[in-house]
Coordinates of C-alpha atoms in Angstrom, one line a residue:
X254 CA -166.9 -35.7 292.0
X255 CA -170.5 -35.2 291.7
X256 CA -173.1 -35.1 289.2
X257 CA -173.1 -31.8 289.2
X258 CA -169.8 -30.6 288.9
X259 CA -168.8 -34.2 286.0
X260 CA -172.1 -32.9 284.1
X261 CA -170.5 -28.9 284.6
X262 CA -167.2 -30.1 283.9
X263 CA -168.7 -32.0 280.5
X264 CA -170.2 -28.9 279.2
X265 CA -167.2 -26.6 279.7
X266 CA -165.5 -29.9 277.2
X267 CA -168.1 -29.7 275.0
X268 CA -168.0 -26.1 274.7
X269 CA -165.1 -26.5 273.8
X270 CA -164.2 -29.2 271.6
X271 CA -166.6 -26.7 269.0
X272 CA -164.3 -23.8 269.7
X273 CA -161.5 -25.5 268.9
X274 CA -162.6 -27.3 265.8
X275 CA -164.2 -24.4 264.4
X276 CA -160.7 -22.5 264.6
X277 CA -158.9 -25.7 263.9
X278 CA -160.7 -25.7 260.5
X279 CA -160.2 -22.2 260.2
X280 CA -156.5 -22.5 260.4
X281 CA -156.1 -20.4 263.9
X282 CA -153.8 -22.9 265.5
X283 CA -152.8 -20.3 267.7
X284 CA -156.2 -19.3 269.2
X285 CA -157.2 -22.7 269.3
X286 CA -154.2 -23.4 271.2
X287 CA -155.3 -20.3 273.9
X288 CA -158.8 -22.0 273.9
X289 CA -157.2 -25.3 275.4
X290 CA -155.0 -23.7 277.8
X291 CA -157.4 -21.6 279.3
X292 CA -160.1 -24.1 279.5
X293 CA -157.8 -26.8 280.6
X294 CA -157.7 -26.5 284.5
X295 CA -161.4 -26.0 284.5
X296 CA -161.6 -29.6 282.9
X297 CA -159.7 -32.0 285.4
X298 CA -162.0 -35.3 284.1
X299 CA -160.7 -34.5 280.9
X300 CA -157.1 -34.2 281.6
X301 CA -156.0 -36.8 278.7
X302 CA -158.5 -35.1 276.0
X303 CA -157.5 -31.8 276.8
X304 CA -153.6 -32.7 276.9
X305 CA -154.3 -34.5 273.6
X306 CA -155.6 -31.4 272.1
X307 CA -152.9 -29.4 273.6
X308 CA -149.8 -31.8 271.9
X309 CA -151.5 -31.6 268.4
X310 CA -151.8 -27.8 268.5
X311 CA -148.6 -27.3 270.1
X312 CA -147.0 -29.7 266.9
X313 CA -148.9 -27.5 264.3
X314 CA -147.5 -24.6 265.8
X315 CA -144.0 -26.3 265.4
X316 CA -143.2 -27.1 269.3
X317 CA -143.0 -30.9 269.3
X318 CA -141.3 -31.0 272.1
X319 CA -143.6 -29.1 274.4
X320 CA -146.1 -31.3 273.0
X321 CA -144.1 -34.6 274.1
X322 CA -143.2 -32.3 277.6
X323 CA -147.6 -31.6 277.8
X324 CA -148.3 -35.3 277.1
X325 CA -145.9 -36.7 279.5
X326 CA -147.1 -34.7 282.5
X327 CA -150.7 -35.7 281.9
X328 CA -149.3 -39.6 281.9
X329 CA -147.8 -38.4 285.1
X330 CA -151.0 -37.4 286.2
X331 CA -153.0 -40.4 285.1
X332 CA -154.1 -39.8 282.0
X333 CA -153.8 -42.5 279.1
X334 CA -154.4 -42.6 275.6
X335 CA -155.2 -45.7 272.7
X336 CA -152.0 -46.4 270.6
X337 CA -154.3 -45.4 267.7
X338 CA -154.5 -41.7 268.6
X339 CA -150.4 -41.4 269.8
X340 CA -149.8 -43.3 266.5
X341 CA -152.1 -42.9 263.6
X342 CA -153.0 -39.2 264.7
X343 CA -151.3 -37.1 261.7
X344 CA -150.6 -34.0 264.0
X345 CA -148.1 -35.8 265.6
X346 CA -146.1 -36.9 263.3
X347 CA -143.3 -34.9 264.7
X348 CA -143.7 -35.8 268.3
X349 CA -143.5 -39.5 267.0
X350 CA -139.6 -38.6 266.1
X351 CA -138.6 -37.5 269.2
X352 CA -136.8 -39.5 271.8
X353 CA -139.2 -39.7 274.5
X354 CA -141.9 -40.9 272.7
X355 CA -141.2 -44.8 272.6
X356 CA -141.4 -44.8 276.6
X357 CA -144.6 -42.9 276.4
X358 CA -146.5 -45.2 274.4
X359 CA -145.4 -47.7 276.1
X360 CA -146.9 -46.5 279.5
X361 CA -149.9 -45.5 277.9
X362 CA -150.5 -48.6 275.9
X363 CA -150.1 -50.9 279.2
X364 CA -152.7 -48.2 281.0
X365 CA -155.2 -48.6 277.6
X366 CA -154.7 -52.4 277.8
X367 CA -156.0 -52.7 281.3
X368 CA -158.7 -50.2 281.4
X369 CA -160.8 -51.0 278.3
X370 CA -162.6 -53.7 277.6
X371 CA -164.5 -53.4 280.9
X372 CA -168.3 -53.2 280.7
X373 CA -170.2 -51.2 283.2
X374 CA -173.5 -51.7 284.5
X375 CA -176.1 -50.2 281.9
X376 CA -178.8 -47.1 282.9
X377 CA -182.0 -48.9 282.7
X378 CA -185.1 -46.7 283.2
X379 CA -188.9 -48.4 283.4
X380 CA -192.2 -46.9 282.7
X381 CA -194.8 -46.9 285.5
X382 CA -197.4 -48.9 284.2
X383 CA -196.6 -52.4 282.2
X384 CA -193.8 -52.2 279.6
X385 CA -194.3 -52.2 276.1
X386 CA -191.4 -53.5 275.1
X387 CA -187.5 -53.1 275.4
X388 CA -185.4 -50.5 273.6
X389 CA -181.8 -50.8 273.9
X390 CA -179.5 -47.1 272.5
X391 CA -176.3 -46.6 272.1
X392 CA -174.4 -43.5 272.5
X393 CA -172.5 -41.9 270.1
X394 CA -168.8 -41.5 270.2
X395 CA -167.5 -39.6 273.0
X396 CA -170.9 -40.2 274.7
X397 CA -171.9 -42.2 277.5
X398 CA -175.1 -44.4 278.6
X399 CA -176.7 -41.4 281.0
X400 CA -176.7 -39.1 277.7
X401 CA -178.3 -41.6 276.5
X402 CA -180.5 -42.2 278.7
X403 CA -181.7 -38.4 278.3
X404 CA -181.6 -37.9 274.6
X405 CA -184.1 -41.2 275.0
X406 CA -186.1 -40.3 277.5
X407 CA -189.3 -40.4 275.6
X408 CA -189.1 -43.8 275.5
X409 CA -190.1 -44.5 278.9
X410 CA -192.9 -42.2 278.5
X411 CA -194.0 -44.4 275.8
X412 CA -194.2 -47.8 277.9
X413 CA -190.7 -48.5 276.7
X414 CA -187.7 -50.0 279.2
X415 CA -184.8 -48.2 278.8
X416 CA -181.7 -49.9 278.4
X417 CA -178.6 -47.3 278.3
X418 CA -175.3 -48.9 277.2
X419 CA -172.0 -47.9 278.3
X420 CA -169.3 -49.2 275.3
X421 CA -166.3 -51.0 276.7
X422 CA -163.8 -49.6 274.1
X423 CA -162.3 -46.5 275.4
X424 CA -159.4 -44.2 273.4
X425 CA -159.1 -42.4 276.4
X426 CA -160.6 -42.2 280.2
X427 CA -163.8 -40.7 279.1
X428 CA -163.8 -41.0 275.1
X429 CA -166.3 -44.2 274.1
X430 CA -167.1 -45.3 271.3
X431 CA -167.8 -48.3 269.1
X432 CA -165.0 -49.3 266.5
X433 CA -165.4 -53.2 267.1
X434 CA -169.2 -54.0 266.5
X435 CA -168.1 -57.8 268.1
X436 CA -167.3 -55.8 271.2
X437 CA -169.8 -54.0 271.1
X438 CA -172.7 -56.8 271.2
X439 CA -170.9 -58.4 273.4
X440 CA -171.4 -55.1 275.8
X441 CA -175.1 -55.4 274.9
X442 CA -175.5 -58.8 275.7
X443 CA -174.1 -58.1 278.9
X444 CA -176.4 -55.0 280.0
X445 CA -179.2 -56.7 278.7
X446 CA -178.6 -60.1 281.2
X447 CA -179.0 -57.3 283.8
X448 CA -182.8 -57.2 282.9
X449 CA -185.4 -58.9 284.8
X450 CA -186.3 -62.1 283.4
X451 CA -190.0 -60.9 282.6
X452 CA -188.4 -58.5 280.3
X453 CA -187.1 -61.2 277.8
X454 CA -190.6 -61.9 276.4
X455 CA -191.2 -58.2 275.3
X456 CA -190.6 -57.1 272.1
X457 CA -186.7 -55.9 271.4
X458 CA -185.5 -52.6 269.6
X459 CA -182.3 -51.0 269.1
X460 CA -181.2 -47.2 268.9
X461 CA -178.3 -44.7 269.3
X462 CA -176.8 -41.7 267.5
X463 CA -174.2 -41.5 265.6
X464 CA -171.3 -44.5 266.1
X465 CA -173.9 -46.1 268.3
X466 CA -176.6 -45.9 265.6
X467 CA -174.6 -47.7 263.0
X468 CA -173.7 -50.7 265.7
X469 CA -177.8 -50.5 266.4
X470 CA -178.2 -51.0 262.9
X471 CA -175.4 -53.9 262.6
X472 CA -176.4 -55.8 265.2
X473 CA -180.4 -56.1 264.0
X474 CA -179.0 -57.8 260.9
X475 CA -176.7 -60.2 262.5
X476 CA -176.4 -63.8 261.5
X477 CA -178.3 -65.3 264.0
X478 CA -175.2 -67.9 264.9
X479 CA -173.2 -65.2 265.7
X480 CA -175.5 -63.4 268.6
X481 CA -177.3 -64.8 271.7
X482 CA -180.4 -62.3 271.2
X483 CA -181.3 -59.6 268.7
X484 CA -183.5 -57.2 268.0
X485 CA -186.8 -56.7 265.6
X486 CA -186.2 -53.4 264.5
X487 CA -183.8 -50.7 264.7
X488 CA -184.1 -46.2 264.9
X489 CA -180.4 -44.9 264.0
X490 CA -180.1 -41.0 264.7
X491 CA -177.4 -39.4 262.3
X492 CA -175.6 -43.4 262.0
X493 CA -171.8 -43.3 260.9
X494 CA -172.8 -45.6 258.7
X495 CA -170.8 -46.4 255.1
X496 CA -171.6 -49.1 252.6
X497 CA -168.8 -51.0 253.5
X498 CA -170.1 -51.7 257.1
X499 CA -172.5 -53.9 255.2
X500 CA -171.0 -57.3 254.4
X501 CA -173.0 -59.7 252.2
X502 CA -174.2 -61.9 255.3
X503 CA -175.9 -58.6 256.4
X504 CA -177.5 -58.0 253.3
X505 CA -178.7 -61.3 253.0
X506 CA -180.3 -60.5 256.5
X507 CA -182.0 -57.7 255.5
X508 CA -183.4 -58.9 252.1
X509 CA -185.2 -61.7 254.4
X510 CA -187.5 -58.8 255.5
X511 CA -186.9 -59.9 258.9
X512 CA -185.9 -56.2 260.7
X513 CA -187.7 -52.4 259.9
X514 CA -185.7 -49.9 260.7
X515 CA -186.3 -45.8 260.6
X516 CA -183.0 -43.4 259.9
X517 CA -182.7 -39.7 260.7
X518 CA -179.6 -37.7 259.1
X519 CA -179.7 -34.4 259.4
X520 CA -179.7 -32.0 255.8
X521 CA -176.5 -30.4 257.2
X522 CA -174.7 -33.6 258.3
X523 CA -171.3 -33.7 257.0
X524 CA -170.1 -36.2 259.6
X525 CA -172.5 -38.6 258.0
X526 CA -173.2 -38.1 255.0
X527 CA -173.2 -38.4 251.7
X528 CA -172.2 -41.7 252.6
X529 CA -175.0 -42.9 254.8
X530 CA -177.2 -42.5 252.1
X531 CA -175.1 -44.8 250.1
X532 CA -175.7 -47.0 252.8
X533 CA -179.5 -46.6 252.7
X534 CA -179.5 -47.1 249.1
X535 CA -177.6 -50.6 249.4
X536 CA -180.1 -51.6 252.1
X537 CA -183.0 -50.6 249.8
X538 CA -181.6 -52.2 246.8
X539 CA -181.4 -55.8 248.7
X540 CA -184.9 -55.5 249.7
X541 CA -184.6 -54.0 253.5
X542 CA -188.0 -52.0 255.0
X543 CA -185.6 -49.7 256.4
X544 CA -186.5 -45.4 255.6
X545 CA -184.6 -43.0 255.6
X546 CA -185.9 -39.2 256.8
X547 CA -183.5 -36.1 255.8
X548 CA -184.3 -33.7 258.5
X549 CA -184.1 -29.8 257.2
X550 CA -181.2 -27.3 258.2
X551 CA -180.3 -29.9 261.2
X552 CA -176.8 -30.8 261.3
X553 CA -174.8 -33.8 263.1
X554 CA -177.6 -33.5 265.9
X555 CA -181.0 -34.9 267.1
X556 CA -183.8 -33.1 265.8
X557 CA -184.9 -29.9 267.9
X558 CA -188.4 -31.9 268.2
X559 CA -187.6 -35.7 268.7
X560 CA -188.8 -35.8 272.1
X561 CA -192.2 -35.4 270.3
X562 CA -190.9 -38.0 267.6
X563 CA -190.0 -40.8 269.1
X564 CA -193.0 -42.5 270.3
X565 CA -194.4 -42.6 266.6
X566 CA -191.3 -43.9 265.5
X567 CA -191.1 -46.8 267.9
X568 CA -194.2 -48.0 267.4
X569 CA -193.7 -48.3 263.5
X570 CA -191.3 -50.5 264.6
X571 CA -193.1 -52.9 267.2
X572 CA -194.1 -55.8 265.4
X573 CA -194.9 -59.2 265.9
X574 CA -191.2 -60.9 266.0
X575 CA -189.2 -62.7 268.4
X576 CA -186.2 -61.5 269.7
X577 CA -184.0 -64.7 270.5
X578 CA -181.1 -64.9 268.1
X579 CA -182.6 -68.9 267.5
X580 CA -186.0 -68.3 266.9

């Protein structure tokens, strides 16, 4: 497949994953279901997603076995699933009981087991004239590194290298996110040893949206024992980020004053908040330079204007401090 037809293919997904959470939330189980099955065929790279949306709706609508029959023929076809979201996912509590099932997640689990875990090659874009400095982002869940690499872009503009970053945990062939924040250094250690070795004396930042803004965050205030490089400063974009990410060797971290970081969270962010600004308020209380901007009317989103943004924001947070872990 192409770029053109996975980047079509992703916006018919995207298109509808809204549909069917808004009637999802709106109790139209039916409609929702309609949505999937109609979109479905358009959406062959999302074969496991859509069949996954397909088995919950079909449960809620009382046909677990159709949802065990639509599960199994996607396995059949490829598709594989986490044994978090055949196990802990509530709408398929009565798929769970039915005799087929055990096989299933079996299969699945062995497919899971062999395909995550795998880190890919980051997208690394550099500026034309001499860099400025690195900046490392994260996607958010269900994202990848080249939507990164866009929502960024500005970056590069601004004398930044780009450094795009594909997470290794995957719930299904194309759903990424970042559950594990171990994992998930370890994934940017290893896109970052793909750099040139010119680039490890420029300044080092960390960004990403959403799941990947709260492992940005998490990984600036590292114990230094426990990574092999780390960043300066962090920007976080709408972070999934609860006090309880924020253990007391983290806090210590950021009471040293050692890392700035800048937030953005949306006025209309349910995903996030109120519990991001918890969050804040605990990294503010221990002493952390770290702001925190509420952005007006936008949702669980980038702002309409960050393009324009981001340049100021990075360079707030260029400052004078190494980036190796034992420095």
């Amino acid at each position: 497949m192409d770029g053109q037809a996975r980047a079509a293919q992703e916006a018919l997904y995207r298109a509808l994953d809204e549909t069917v959470s808004r009637l999802y939330a709106e109790g139209r189980l039916a409609d929702a279901l309609k949505a999937v099955e109609d979109a479905a065929p358009r959406i062959p790279s999302r074969r496991a997603d859509t069949a996954h949306l397909a088995a919950c709706l079909l449960t809620l609508t009382g046909r677990a076995e159709d949802a065990l029959a639509a599960l199994r023929t996607a396995l059949d076809d490829g598709a594989w699933w986490s044994p978090a979201i055949l196990v802990d996912d509530d709408d398929l509590a009565d798929v769970r009981d039915l005799e087929g099932f055990a096989p299933l997640l079996r299969e699945s689990t062995a497919r899971h087991a062999t395909a995550t875990g795998v880190p890919l090659p980051p997208v690394v874009r550099r500026p034309q004239g001499a860099p400025r400095g690195v900046l490392v982002v994260l996607h958010g869940a269900d994202q990848d590194a080249a939507l990164a690499a866009e929502q960024w872009a500005a970056a590069v503009e601004a004398g930044f290298v780009l450094v795009a970053v594909d997470s290794s945990q995957r719930s299904t062939p194309l759903y990424r996110s970042w559950p594990d924040i171990g994992v998930g250094i370890r994934d940017i250690t290893a896109a970052l040893a793909e750099l040139d070795e010119a680039d490890a004396s420029l300044p080092l930042l960390a960004a990403g949206f959403s799941a990947g803004g709260r492992v940005a965050l998490l990984w600036a205030l590292s114990d230094v024992s426990d990574v092999a490089v780390r960043p300066s400063g962090f920007l976080a974009v709408g972070p999934a980020l609860t006090p309880a990410h924020l253990d007391e060797a983290r806090r210590v971290r950021a009471a040293q004053g050692a890392v700035r970081g800048r937030m953005l969270v949306g006025e209309q962010d349910d995903e996030v908040t109120p519990e991001v600004y918890d969050a804040h308020a605990v990294l503010v209380d221990a002493g952390a330079d770290v702001t925190l901007e509420t952005i007006p009317g936008l949702g669980h989103d980038f702002p309409a204007d960050f393009g324009r943004r981001l340049p100021g924001l990075l360079e707030t947070l260029l400052v004078a401090r190494p980036r190796l872990a034992g420095c």
